[in-house]
Amino acid sequence: MPEARTGRGAIAVGALALLAAPLALAQDRKPLRPASAEEQTARAAVSIADYRFGDLLFENDRIAFRIYGRPLEGAEPPSSSGIDAWGKRVRWPFMDRQLRTGDQHQDQGEGVDFYNVGTGRGVGGLGIWHDNKLWTSRNYVNPRIASAGPDRAAFSVDYPAWPVDTARNVAETRQFALVPGSNFIRMTSTIASSSAEPLTVAVGLSKRATGTALGKVTKDAERARLIWWGPEAPDKGAMAGAVMVDPAAFVGFAEDADNYLILVRVTPGKPFVYYAGAAWSGGPDFKREPDWHAYVQQQQPDFKP
């Protein structure tokens, strides 16, 4: 067994290792490969990044999203079943190509990921609201891709059983659909429960997804909408998000340390539909908060499963 080193020699070796780590990471990074002419004709895409812990990437011509696989929980804790959003500048898919560079957090001309889900709900992740607390699942499993593009992104995943305090256990199956021309994902969720009693689902927007500042949030109880415009990040701009639920099932708003939440009454085993959307001020569509707010309020969603 090698002799353990102590004192100044060990400190020097450790310091050298720390200095070498960023250099090694920089050497692993690759430039963003330009999209081919054929790739530029696509308006939607879904892919599973097996090279990056099973990240599930989906995007259309306006915006891009990601959800996290179970392997990430061990590799980069804390992980979350929230929904990540990437700013997007181009009308064709870019997420897979950018993630493969090893540096999705730098704007390389087509878009950038500077939205930090952390342990929050991101843009439209959900949980069960019980006893003034949010109870959330682990990361997704069992992806089933119905359409990987080029005109529609559609898939479903499962969120295996998790406890809601001692009141019940729940599990979820969720369908995702993202069509060209819209900043909103249409999601159809079915919650299974060990109790047949109705429950309250909370759909969230992360409070501090781009830094320590909170941004501006609008809570529209009449139309059952939650709208957020994030703070300006130096050299990267602002991210925005919104959630729309069925006004007939809406029961109020709530907050916890990480999230703004909109609450909806749900019957176990019965599918319900909600929408979550995002935008980036660095993209071509929404430069200012009033533009995003007006766009959200113009939406006429269909909540029929």
PDB file of C-alpha atoms in Angstrom:
ATOM      1  CA  MET A   1       0.000   0.000   0.000  1.00  0.00           C
ATOM      2  CA  PRO A   2       1.458   3.451  -0.855  1.00  0.00           C
ATOM      3  CA  GLU A   3       2.595   5.498   2.111  1.00  0.00           C
ATOM      4  CA  ALA A   4       0.156   8.228   3.073  1.00  0.00           C
ATOM      5  CA  ARG A   5       1.633  11.705   2.704  1.00  0.00           C
ATOM      6  CA  THR A   6       0.993  14.479   5.189  1.00  0.00           C
ATOM      7  CA  GLY A   7       2.094  18.068   5.693  1.00  0.00           C
ATOM      8  CA  ARG A   8       3.141  20.570   3.051  1.00  0.00           C
ATOM      9  CA  GLY A   9       3.878  17.967   0.368  1.00  0.00           C
ATOM     10  CA  ALA A  10       0.332  16.610   0.523  1.00  0.00           C
ATOM     11  CA  ILE A  11      -1.120  20.116   0.440  1.00  0.00           C
ATOM     12  CA  ALA A  12       0.967  20.981  -2.605  1.00  0.00           C
ATOM     13  CA  VAL A  13      -0.131  17.833  -4.424  1.00  0.00           C
ATOM     14  CA  GLY A  14      -3.757  18.558  -3.559  1.00  0.00           C
ATOM     15  CA  ALA A  15      -3.471  22.117  -4.811  1.00  0.00           C
ATOM     16  CA  LEU A  16      -1.960  20.939  -8.076  1.00  0.00           C
ATOM     17  CA  ALA A  17      -4.833  18.474  -8.509  1.00  0.00           C
ATOM     18  CA  LEU A  18      -7.372  21.243  -7.990  1.00  0.00           C
ATOM     19  CA  LEU A  19      -5.604  23.445 -10.507  1.00  0.00           C
ATOM     20  CA  ALA A  20      -5.436  20.624 -13.019  1.00  0.00           C
ATOM     21  CA  ALA A  21      -9.156  19.750 -12.752  1.00  0.00           C
ATOM     22  CA  PRO A  22     -10.481  22.881 -14.535  1.00  0.00           C
ATOM     23  CA  LEU A  23      -7.797  22.433 -17.221  1.00  0.00           C
ATOM     24  CA  ALA A  24      -8.883  18.841 -17.784  1.00  0.00           C
ATOM     25  CA  LEU A  25     -12.515  19.927 -18.009  1.00  0.00           C
ATOM     26  CA  ALA A  26     -11.606  22.653 -20.496  1.00  0.00           C
ATOM     27  CA  GLN A  27      -9.737  20.140 -22.618  1.00  0.00           C
ATOM     28  CA  ASP A  28     -12.817  17.877 -22.624  1.00  0.00           C
ATOM     29  CA  ARG A  29     -15.004  20.643 -24.015  1.00  0.00           C
ATOM     30  CA  LYS A  30     -15.683  20.713 -27.730  1.00  0.00           C
ATOM     31  CA  PRO A  31     -16.966  23.498 -29.965  1.00  0.00           C
ATOM     32  CA  LEU A  32     -20.616  23.422 -30.911  1.00  0.00           C
ATOM     33  CA  ARG A  33     -21.048  21.546 -34.163  1.00  0.00           C
ATOM     34  CA  PRO A  34     -23.098  23.606 -36.639  1.00  0.00           C
ATOM     35  CA  ALA A  35     -26.489  22.155 -37.557  1.00  0.00           C
ATOM     36  CA  SER A  36     -26.592  20.506 -40.953  1.00  0.00           C
ATOM     37  CA  ALA A  37     -28.977  21.750 -43.633  1.00  0.00           C
ATOM     38  CA  GLU A  38     -31.248  18.787 -42.917  1.00  0.00           C
ATOM     39  CA  GLU A  39     -31.151  19.379 -39.154  1.00  0.00           C
ATOM     40  CA  GLN A  40     -32.161  22.989 -39.706  1.00  0.00           C
ATOM     41  CA  THR A  41     -35.455  21.875 -41.266  1.00  0.00           C
ATOM     42  CA  ALA A  42     -36.646  20.157 -38.049  1.00  0.00           C
ATOM     43  CA  ARG A  43     -39.016  22.059 -35.762  1.00  0.00           C
ATOM     44  CA  ALA A  44     -39.129  19.622 -32.833  1.00  0.00           C
ATOM     45  CA  ALA A  45     -36.932  16.950 -31.286  1.00  0.00           C
ATOM     46  CA  VAL A  46     -36.776  14.510 -28.382  1.00  0.00           C
ATOM     47  CA  SER A  47     -33.643  12.627 -27.346  1.00  0.00           C
ATOM     48  CA  ILE A  48     -32.299  10.769 -24.334  1.00  0.00           C
ATOM     49  CA  ALA A  49     -28.743  11.720 -23.420  1.00  0.00           C
ATOM     50  CA  ASP A  50     -27.348   8.358 -22.309  1.00  0.00           C
ATOM     51  CA  TYR A  51     -23.934  10.043 -22.255  1.00  0.00           C
ATOM     52  CA  ARG A  52     -25.190  12.470 -19.557  1.00  0.00           C
ATOM     53  CA  PHE A  53     -27.023  10.332 -16.956  1.00  0.00           C
ATOM     54  CA  GLY A  54     -30.167   9.915 -19.032  1.00  0.00           C
ATOM     55  CA  ASP A  55     -31.180  13.565 -19.395  1.00  0.00           C
ATOM     56  CA  LEU A  56     -34.311  13.681 -21.537  1.00  0.00           C
ATOM     57  CA  LEU A  57     -34.112  16.649 -23.930  1.00  0.00           C
ATOM     58  CA  PHE A  58     -37.090  18.053 -25.810  1.00  0.00           C
ATOM     59  CA  GLU A  59     -37.540  21.249 -27.784  1.00  0.00           C
ATOM     60  CA  ASN A  60     -39.401  22.935 -30.585  1.00  0.00           C
ATOM     61  CA  ASP A  61     -38.653  25.970 -32.739  1.00  0.00           C
ATOM     62  CA  ARG A  62     -39.089  28.402 -29.842  1.00  0.00           C
ATOM     63  CA  ILE A  63     -37.911  26.913 -26.561  1.00  0.00           C
ATOM     64  CA  ALA A  64     -36.096  23.931 -25.030  1.00  0.00           C
ATOM     65  CA  PHE A  65     -36.599  21.783 -21.923  1.00  0.00           C
ATOM     66  CA  ARG A  66     -34.951  18.958 -20.025  1.00  0.00           C
ATOM     67  CA  ILE A  67     -35.969  16.464 -17.340  1.00  0.00           C
ATOM     68  CA  TYR A  68     -33.540  14.390 -15.308  1.00  0.00           C
ATOM     69  CA  GLY A  69     -33.047  10.629 -15.184  1.00  0.00           C
ATOM     70  CA  ARG A  70     -32.532   8.496 -12.110  1.00  0.00           C
ATOM     71  CA  PRO A  71     -28.729   8.095 -12.646  1.00  0.00           C
ATOM     72  CA  LEU A  72     -28.195  11.813 -12.045  1.00  0.00           C
ATOM     73  CA  GLU A  73     -29.360  11.486  -8.438  1.00  0.00           C
ATOM     74  CA  GLY A  74     -26.158   9.697  -7.512  1.00  0.00           C
ATOM     75  CA  ALA A  75     -23.834  11.568  -9.866  1.00  0.00           C
ATOM     76  CA  GLU A  76     -24.820  15.169  -9.130  1.00  0.00           C
ATOM     77  CA  PRO A  77     -26.913  15.431  -5.956  1.00  0.00           C
ATOM     78  CA  PRO A  78     -29.182  17.107  -5.183  1.00  0.00           C
ATOM     79  CA  SER A  79     -31.163  16.273  -8.286  1.00  0.00           C
ATOM     80  CA  SER A  80     -34.803  17.002  -8.917  1.00  0.00           C
ATOM     81  CA  SER A  81     -37.921  15.905 -10.778  1.00  0.00           C
ATOM     82  CA  GLY A  82     -38.426  19.529 -11.795  1.00  0.00           C
ATOM     83  CA  ILE A  83     -38.317  20.701 -15.423  1.00  0.00           C
ATOM     84  CA  ASP A  84     -35.269  22.560 -16.717  1.00  0.00           C
ATOM     85  CA  ALA A  85     -35.536  25.281 -19.396  1.00  0.00           C
ATOM     86  CA  TRP A  86     -32.874  26.450 -21.844  1.00  0.00           C
ATOM     87  CA  GLY A  87     -32.780  29.756 -23.654  1.00  0.00           C
ATOM     88  CA  LYS A  88     -32.946  29.283 -27.416  1.00  0.00           C
ATOM     89  CA  ARG A  89     -31.955  31.586 -30.280  1.00  0.00           C
ATOM     90  CA  VAL A  90     -32.442  29.359 -33.353  1.00  0.00           C
ATOM     91  CA  ARG A  91     -35.519  27.719 -34.873  1.00  0.00           C
ATOM     92  CA  TRP A  92     -34.000  24.233 -35.148  1.00  0.00           C
ATOM     93  CA  PRO A  93     -32.917  21.675 -32.490  1.00  0.00           C
ATOM     94  CA  PHE A  94     -29.681  22.429 -30.673  1.00  0.00           C
ATOM     95  CA  MET A  95     -29.821  20.815 -27.218  1.00  0.00           C
ATOM     96  CA  ASP A  96     -28.159  17.486 -27.998  1.00  0.00           C
ATOM     97  CA  ARG A  97     -25.366  19.129 -29.983  1.00  0.00           C
ATOM     98  CA  GLN A  98     -24.712  21.676 -27.234  1.00  0.00           C
ATOM     99  CA  LEU A  99     -24.846  19.159 -24.387  1.00  0.00           C
ATOM    100  CA  ARG A 100     -22.244  17.051 -26.210  1.00  0.00           C
ATOM    101  CA  THR A 101     -19.801  19.982 -26.125  1.00  0.00           C
ATOM    102  CA  GLY A 102     -19.476  19.507 -22.365  1.00  0.00           C
ATOM    103  CA  ASP A 103     -20.421  23.134 -21.747  1.00  0.00           C
ATOM    104  CA  GLN A 104     -24.128  23.821 -22.115  1.00  0.00           C
ATOM    105  CA  HIS A 105     -23.827  26.763 -19.706  1.00  0.00           C
ATOM    106  CA  GLN A 106     -22.051  29.026 -22.197  1.00  0.00           C
ATOM    107  CA  ASP A 107     -23.853  30.781 -25.021  1.00  0.00           C
ATOM    108  CA  GLN A 108     -22.256  29.327 -28.146  1.00  0.00           C
ATOM    109  CA  GLY A 109     -24.512  31.121 -30.587  1.00  0.00           C
ATOM    110  CA  GLU A 110     -27.651  28.965 -30.613  1.00  0.00           C
ATOM    111  CA  GLY A 111     -28.756  29.071 -26.973  1.00  0.00           C
ATOM    112  CA  VAL A 112     -27.690  28.543 -23.393  1.00  0.00           C
ATOM    113  CA  ASP A 113     -28.609  26.752 -20.181  1.00  0.00           C
ATOM    114  CA  PHE A 114     -28.341  29.079 -17.199  1.00  0.00           C
ATOM    115  CA  TYR A 115     -31.591  28.064 -15.468  1.00  0.00           C
ATOM    116  CA  ASN A 116     -30.874  26.206 -12.231  1.00  0.00           C
ATOM    117  CA  VAL A 117     -33.616  23.776 -11.181  1.00  0.00           C
ATOM    118  CA  GLY A 118     -31.805  22.598  -8.051  1.00  0.00           C
ATOM    119  CA  THR A 119     -34.333  20.968  -5.744  1.00  0.00           C
ATOM    120  CA  GLY A 120     -37.180  23.147  -7.057  1.00  0.00           C
ATOM    121  CA  ARG A 121     -39.938  22.444  -9.541  1.00  0.00           C
ATOM    122  CA  GLY A 122     -38.265  24.344 -12.376  1.00  0.00           C
ATOM    123  CA  VAL A 123     -40.857  25.235 -15.009  1.00  0.00           C
ATOM    124  CA  GLY A 124     -43.967  23.185 -14.281  1.00  0.00           C
ATOM    125  CA  GLY A 125     -42.755  20.292 -12.171  1.00  0.00           C
ATOM    126  CA  LEU A 126     -45.338  19.135  -9.667  1.00  0.00           C
ATOM    127  CA  GLY A 127     -45.787  17.615  -6.237  1.00  0.00           C
ATOM    128  CA  ILE A 128     -48.539  16.894  -3.735  1.00  0.00           C
ATOM    129  CA  TRP A 129     -49.474  19.754  -1.410  1.00  0.00           C
ATOM    130  CA  HIS A 130     -50.278  18.293   2.014  1.00  0.00           C
ATOM    131  CA  ASP A 131     -50.168  19.874   5.476  1.00  0.00           C
ATOM    132  CA  ASN A 132     -48.672  23.064   3.977  1.00  0.00           C
ATOM    133  CA  LYS A 133     -45.741  21.139   2.552  1.00  0.00           C
ATOM    134  CA  LEU A 134     -44.730  19.970  -0.923  1.00  0.00           C
ATOM    135  CA  TRP A 135     -44.113  16.231  -1.336  1.00  0.00           C
ATOM    136  CA  THR A 136     -42.231  15.404  -4.530  1.00  0.00           C
ATOM    137  CA  SER A 137     -41.094  12.364  -6.471  1.00  0.00           C
ATOM    138  CA  ARG A 138     -37.630  11.230  -7.470  1.00  0.00           C
ATOM    139  CA  ASN A 139     -36.448  11.556 -11.083  1.00  0.00           C
ATOM    140  CA  TYR A 140     -38.203  10.036 -14.083  1.00  0.00           C
ATOM    141  CA  VAL A 141     -38.061   6.397 -15.230  1.00  0.00           C
ATOM    142  CA  ASN A 142     -39.461   4.379 -18.169  1.00  0.00           C
ATOM    143  CA  PRO A 143     -39.350   6.935 -21.001  1.00  0.00           C
ATOM    144  CA  ARG A 144     -41.614   6.171 -23.963  1.00  0.00           C
ATOM    145  CA  ILE A 145     -41.101   8.397 -27.005  1.00  0.00           C
ATOM    146  CA  ALA A 146     -44.165   8.736 -29.230  1.00  0.00           C
ATOM    147  CA  SER A 147     -42.716  11.379 -31.577  1.00  0.00           C
ATOM    148  CA  ALA A 148     -39.086  12.504 -31.668  1.00  0.00           C
ATOM    149  CA  GLY A 149     -39.743  15.129 -34.360  1.00  0.00           C
ATOM    150  CA  PRO A 150     -39.316  16.679 -36.800  1.00  0.00           C
ATOM    151  CA  ASP A 151     -42.761  18.267 -36.399  1.00  0.00           C
ATOM    152  CA  ARG A 152     -43.802  17.284 -32.887  1.00  0.00           C
ATOM    153  CA  ALA A 153     -42.155  16.307 -29.613  1.00  0.00           C
ATOM    154  CA  ALA A 154     -44.219  13.824 -27.580  1.00  0.00           C
ATOM    155  CA  PHE A 155     -43.328  11.264 -24.923  1.00  0.00           C
ATOM    156  CA  SER A 156     -44.377   9.921 -21.546  1.00  0.00           C
ATOM    157  CA  VAL A 157     -42.526   8.951 -18.379  1.00  0.00           C
ATOM    158  CA  ASP A 158     -43.265   7.492 -14.970  1.00  0.00           C
ATOM    159  CA  TYR A 159     -42.506   8.855 -11.525  1.00  0.00           C
ATOM    160  CA  PRO A 160     -42.506   5.846  -9.169  1.00  0.00           C
ATOM    161  CA  ALA A 161     -44.318   5.812  -5.834  1.00  0.00           C
ATOM    162  CA  TRP A 162     -43.406   8.343  -3.183  1.00  0.00           C
ATOM    163  CA  PRO A 163     -44.868   9.075   0.268  1.00  0.00           C
ATOM    164  CA  VAL A 164     -47.108  11.993   1.140  1.00  0.00           C
ATOM    165  CA  ASP A 165     -46.293  12.195   4.822  1.00  0.00           C
ATOM    166  CA  THR A 166     -48.110   9.233   6.405  1.00  0.00           C
ATOM    167  CA  ALA A 167     -51.377  10.022   4.621  1.00  0.00           C
ATOM    168  CA  ARG A 168     -50.842   8.055   1.405  1.00  0.00           C
ATOM    169  CA  ASN A 169     -48.413   6.895  -1.273  1.00  0.00           C
ATOM    170  CA  VAL A 170     -48.745   8.250  -4.793  1.00  0.00           C
ATOM    171  CA  ALA A 171     -47.206   7.617  -8.220  1.00  0.00           C
ATOM    172  CA  GLU A 172     -47.489   9.489 -11.497  1.00  0.00           C
ATOM    173  CA  THR A 173     -47.548   8.858 -15.220  1.00  0.00           C
ATOM    174  CA  ARG A 174     -47.150  12.010 -17.307  1.00  0.00           C
ATOM    175  CA  GLN A 175     -47.474  12.676 -21.024  1.00  0.00           C
ATOM    176  CA  PHE A 176     -45.587  15.608 -22.571  1.00  0.00           C
ATOM    177  CA  ALA A 177     -46.445  17.264 -25.906  1.00  0.00           C
ATOM    178  CA  LEU A 178     -44.635  20.227 -27.472  1.00  0.00           C
ATOM    179  CA  VAL A 179     -45.680  21.470 -30.910  1.00  0.00           C
ATOM    180  CA  PRO A 180     -43.975  24.086 -33.107  1.00  0.00           C
ATOM    181  CA  GLY A 181     -44.962  27.710 -32.640  1.00  0.00           C
ATOM    182  CA  SER A 182     -45.727  27.450 -28.913  1.00  0.00           C
ATOM    183  CA  ASN A 183     -43.662  28.163 -25.806  1.00  0.00           C
ATOM    184  CA  PHE A 184     -45.884  25.808 -23.781  1.00  0.00           C
ATOM    185  CA  ILE A 185     -45.651  22.111 -23.013  1.00  0.00           C
ATOM    186  CA  ARG A 186     -49.024  20.393 -22.731  1.00  0.00           C
ATOM    187  CA  MET A 187     -48.853  17.822 -19.946  1.00  0.00           C
ATOM    188  CA  THR A 188     -51.394  15.159 -19.054  1.00  0.00           C
ATOM    189  CA  SER A 189     -50.810  13.737 -15.595  1.00  0.00           C
ATOM    190  CA  THR A 190     -52.426  10.728 -13.947  1.00  0.00           C
ATOM    191  CA  ILE A 191     -51.819  10.312 -10.216  1.00  0.00           C
ATOM    192  CA  ALA A 192     -52.255   6.877  -8.691  1.00  0.00           C
ATOM    193  CA  SER A 193     -52.844   6.841  -4.936  1.00  0.00           C
ATOM    194  CA  SER A 194     -53.161   4.392  -2.064  1.00  0.00           C
ATOM    195  CA  SER A 195     -56.173   6.473  -0.981  1.00  0.00           C
ATOM    196  CA  ALA A 196     -59.154   7.231  -3.218  1.00  0.00           C
ATOM    197  CA  GLU A 197     -59.716  10.597  -1.531  1.00  0.00           C
ATOM    198  CA  PRO A 198     -59.127  13.702  -3.701  1.00  0.00           C
ATOM    199  CA  LEU A 199     -55.755  15.359  -3.369  1.00  0.00           C
ATOM    200  CA  THR A 200     -54.201  18.744  -4.038  1.00  0.00           C
ATOM    201  CA  VAL A 201     -51.488  18.890  -6.678  1.00  0.00           C
ATOM    202  CA  ALA A 202     -49.087  21.837  -6.644  1.00  0.00           C
ATOM    203  CA  VAL A 203     -47.440  22.863  -9.920  1.00  0.00           C
ATOM    204  CA  GLY A 204     -44.431  25.084  -9.448  1.00  0.00           C
ATOM    205  CA  LEU A 205     -42.071  27.700 -10.810  1.00  0.00           C
ATOM    206  CA  SER A 206     -38.656  27.904  -9.157  1.00  0.00           C
ATOM    207  CA  LYS A 207     -38.120  31.177  -7.300  1.00  0.00           C
ATOM    208  CA  ARG A 208     -34.370  31.675  -7.771  1.00  0.00           C
ATOM    209  CA  ALA A 209     -33.657  29.729 -10.936  1.00  0.00           C
ATOM    210  CA  THR A 210     -31.133  32.228 -12.327  1.00  0.00           C
ATOM    211  CA  GLY A 211     -29.484  33.565  -9.178  1.00  0.00           C
ATOM    212  CA  THR A 212     -30.399  34.969  -5.784  1.00  0.00           C
ATOM    213  CA  ALA A 213     -32.938  37.548  -6.981  1.00  0.00           C
ATOM    214  CA  LEU A 214     -36.599  36.600  -7.232  1.00  0.00           C
ATOM    215  CA  GLY A 215     -37.801  38.346 -10.383  1.00  0.00           C
ATOM    216  CA  LYS A 216     -41.423  39.354 -10.925  1.00  0.00           C
ATOM    217  CA  VAL A 217     -44.321  36.978 -10.305  1.00  0.00           C
ATOM    218  CA  THR A 218     -47.981  37.476 -11.261  1.00  0.00           C
ATOM    219  CA  LYS A 219     -50.738  35.332  -9.706  1.00  0.00           C
ATOM    220  CA  ASP A 220     -53.941  35.401 -11.740  1.00  0.00           C
ATOM    221  CA  ALA A 221     -56.622  33.577  -9.755  1.00  0.00           C
ATOM    222  CA  GLU A 222     -59.431  34.340 -12.213  1.00  0.00           C
ATOM    223  CA  ARG A 223     -57.673  32.615 -15.118  1.00  0.00           C
ATOM    224  CA  ALA A 224     -55.676  30.183 -12.945  1.00  0.00           C
ATOM    225  CA  ARG A 225     -52.283  31.283 -14.208  1.00  0.00           C
ATOM    226  CA  LEU A 226     -48.902  31.821 -12.592  1.00  0.00           C
ATOM    227  CA  ILE A 227     -46.474  34.017 -14.572  1.00  0.00           C
ATOM    228  CA  TRP A 228     -42.805  34.721 -13.788  1.00  0.00           C
ATOM    229  CA  TRP A 229     -40.172  36.960 -15.380  1.00  0.00           C
ATOM    230  CA  GLY A 230     -36.745  36.353 -13.930  1.00  0.00           C
ATOM    231  CA  PRO A 231     -34.032  38.824 -13.028  1.00  0.00           C
ATOM    232  CA  GLU A 232     -31.487  39.918 -15.611  1.00  0.00           C
ATOM    233  CA  ALA A 233     -28.324  37.813 -15.495  1.00  0.00           C
ATOM    234  CA  PRO A 234     -25.108  39.521 -16.647  1.00  0.00           C
ATOM    235  CA  ASP A 235     -24.251  38.608 -20.247  1.00  0.00           C
ATOM    236  CA  LYS A 236     -27.113  36.090 -20.418  1.00  0.00           C
ATOM    237  CA  GLY A 237     -30.392  37.951 -20.138  1.00  0.00           C
ATOM    238  CA  ALA A 238     -33.570  36.871 -18.366  1.00  0.00           C
ATOM    239  CA  MET A 239     -35.545  33.637 -18.287  1.00  0.00           C
ATOM    240  CA  ALA A 240     -39.319  33.555 -17.930  1.00  0.00           C
ATOM    241  CA  GLY A 241     -41.860  30.898 -17.011  1.00  0.00           C
ATOM    242  CA  ALA A 242     -45.591  30.343 -16.667  1.00  0.00           C
ATOM    243  CA  VAL A 243     -48.056  27.658 -15.591  1.00  0.00           C
ATOM    244  CA  MET A 244     -51.716  27.412 -16.613  1.00  0.00           C
ATOM    245  CA  VAL A 245     -54.185  25.050 -14.922  1.00  0.00           C
ATOM    246  CA  ASP A 246     -57.891  24.422 -15.400  1.00  0.00           C
ATOM    247  CA  PRO A 247     -59.838  27.219 -13.656  1.00  0.00           C
ATOM    248  CA  ALA A 248     -62.555  24.654 -12.815  1.00  0.00           C
ATOM    249  CA  ALA A 249     -60.040  22.686 -10.702  1.00  0.00           C
ATOM    250  CA  PHE A 250     -57.986  25.624  -9.379  1.00  0.00           C
ATOM    251  CA  VAL A 251     -57.972  25.951  -5.571  1.00  0.00           C
ATOM    252  CA  GLY A 252     -55.390  28.654  -4.863  1.00  0.00           C
ATOM    253  CA  PHE A 253     -51.728  29.617  -4.670  1.00  0.00           C
ATOM    254  CA  ALA A 254     -48.981  28.691  -2.227  1.00  0.00           C
ATOM    255  CA  GLU A 255     -45.230  29.048  -1.761  1.00  0.00           C
ATOM    256  CA  ASP A 256     -42.375  27.195  -0.171  1.00  0.00           C
ATOM    257  CA  ALA A 257     -38.691  28.070   0.142  1.00  0.00           C
ATOM    258  CA  ASP A 258     -37.926  27.094  -3.458  1.00  0.00           C
ATOM    259  CA  ASN A 259     -41.114  27.583  -5.454  1.00  0.00           C
ATOM    260  CA  TYR A 260     -44.126  29.642  -6.376  1.00  0.00           C
ATOM    261  CA  LEU A 261     -47.000  27.147  -6.556  1.00  0.00           C
ATOM    262  CA  ILE A 262     -50.434  26.978  -8.156  1.00  0.00           C
ATOM    263  CA  LEU A 263     -52.820  24.447  -6.627  1.00  0.00           C
ATOM    264  CA  VAL A 264     -55.312  22.200  -8.386  1.00  0.00           C
ATOM    265  CA  ARG A 265     -57.773  19.617  -7.036  1.00  0.00           C
ATOM    266  CA  VAL A 266     -57.234  16.170  -8.549  1.00  0.00           C
ATOM    267  CA  THR A 267     -59.038  12.823  -8.341  1.00  0.00           C
ATOM    268  CA  PRO A 268     -56.676   9.834  -8.140  1.00  0.00           C
ATOM    269  CA  GLY A 269     -56.647   7.783 -11.329  1.00  0.00           C
ATOM    270  CA  LYS A 270     -58.287  10.538 -13.381  1.00  0.00           C
ATOM    271  CA  PRO A 271     -56.044  12.341 -15.931  1.00  0.00           C
ATOM    272  CA  PHE A 272     -55.760  16.106 -15.718  1.00  0.00           C
ATOM    273  CA  VAL A 273     -54.128  18.542 -18.122  1.00  0.00           C
ATOM    274  CA  TYR A 274     -51.948  21.548 -17.401  1.00  0.00           C
ATOM    275  CA  TYR A 275     -49.497  23.701 -19.344  1.00  0.00           C
ATOM    276  CA  ALA A 276     -46.037  25.020 -18.509  1.00  0.00           C
ATOM    277  CA  GLY A 277     -44.013  27.381 -20.658  1.00  0.00           C
ATOM    278  CA  ALA A 278     -40.734  29.264 -20.740  1.00  0.00           C
ATOM    279  CA  ALA A 279     -39.006  32.033 -22.673  1.00  0.00           C
ATOM    280  CA  TRP A 280     -35.624  33.759 -22.905  1.00  0.00           C
ATOM    281  CA  SER A 281     -34.973  37.440 -23.491  1.00  0.00           C
ATOM    282  CA  GLY A 282     -31.955  36.512 -25.622  1.00  0.00           C
ATOM    283  CA  GLY A 283     -34.169  34.720 -28.122  1.00  0.00           C
ATOM    284  CA  PRO A 284     -36.120  36.275 -30.991  1.00  0.00           C
ATOM    285  CA  ASP A 285     -39.586  36.346 -29.414  1.00  0.00           C
ATOM    286  CA  PHE A 286     -39.743  37.992 -25.959  1.00  0.00           C
ATOM    287  CA  LYS A 287     -37.371  40.794 -25.026  1.00  0.00           C
ATOM    288  CA  ARG A 288     -39.353  42.314 -22.151  1.00  0.00           C
ATOM    289  CA  GLU A 289     -41.606  41.172 -19.332  1.00  0.00           C
ATOM    290  CA  PRO A 290     -44.765  42.846 -20.759  1.00  0.00           C
ATOM    291  CA  ASP A 291     -44.326  40.892 -23.999  1.00  0.00           C
ATOM    292  CA  TRP A 292     -44.197  37.575 -22.149  1.00  0.00           C
ATOM    293  CA  HIS A 293     -47.087  38.479 -19.867  1.00  0.00           C
ATOM    294  CA  ALA A 294     -49.281  39.445 -22.818  1.00  0.00           C
ATOM    295  CA  TYR A 295     -48.404  36.227 -24.658  1.00  0.00           C
ATOM    296  CA  VAL A 296     -49.343  34.068 -21.669  1.00  0.00           C
ATOM    297  CA  GLN A 297     -52.648  35.846 -21.193  1.00  0.00           C
ATOM    298  CA  GLN A 298     -53.504  35.400 -24.881  1.00  0.00           C
ATOM    299  CA  GLN A 299     -53.352  31.592 -24.567  1.00  0.00           C
ATOM    300  CA  GLN A 300     -56.594  29.615 -24.837  1.00  0.00           C
ATOM    301  CA  PRO A 301     -55.600  26.178 -23.531  1.00  0.00           C
ATOM    302  CA  ASP A 302     -57.652  23.005 -23.887  1.00  0.00           C
ATOM    303  CA  PHE A 303     -57.825  21.175 -20.566  1.00  0.00           C
ATOM    304  CA  LYS A 304     -59.659  18.104 -21.846  1.00  0.00           C
ATOM    305  CA  PRO A 305     -57.471  14.985 -21.352  1.00  0.00           C
TER     306      PRO A 305
END
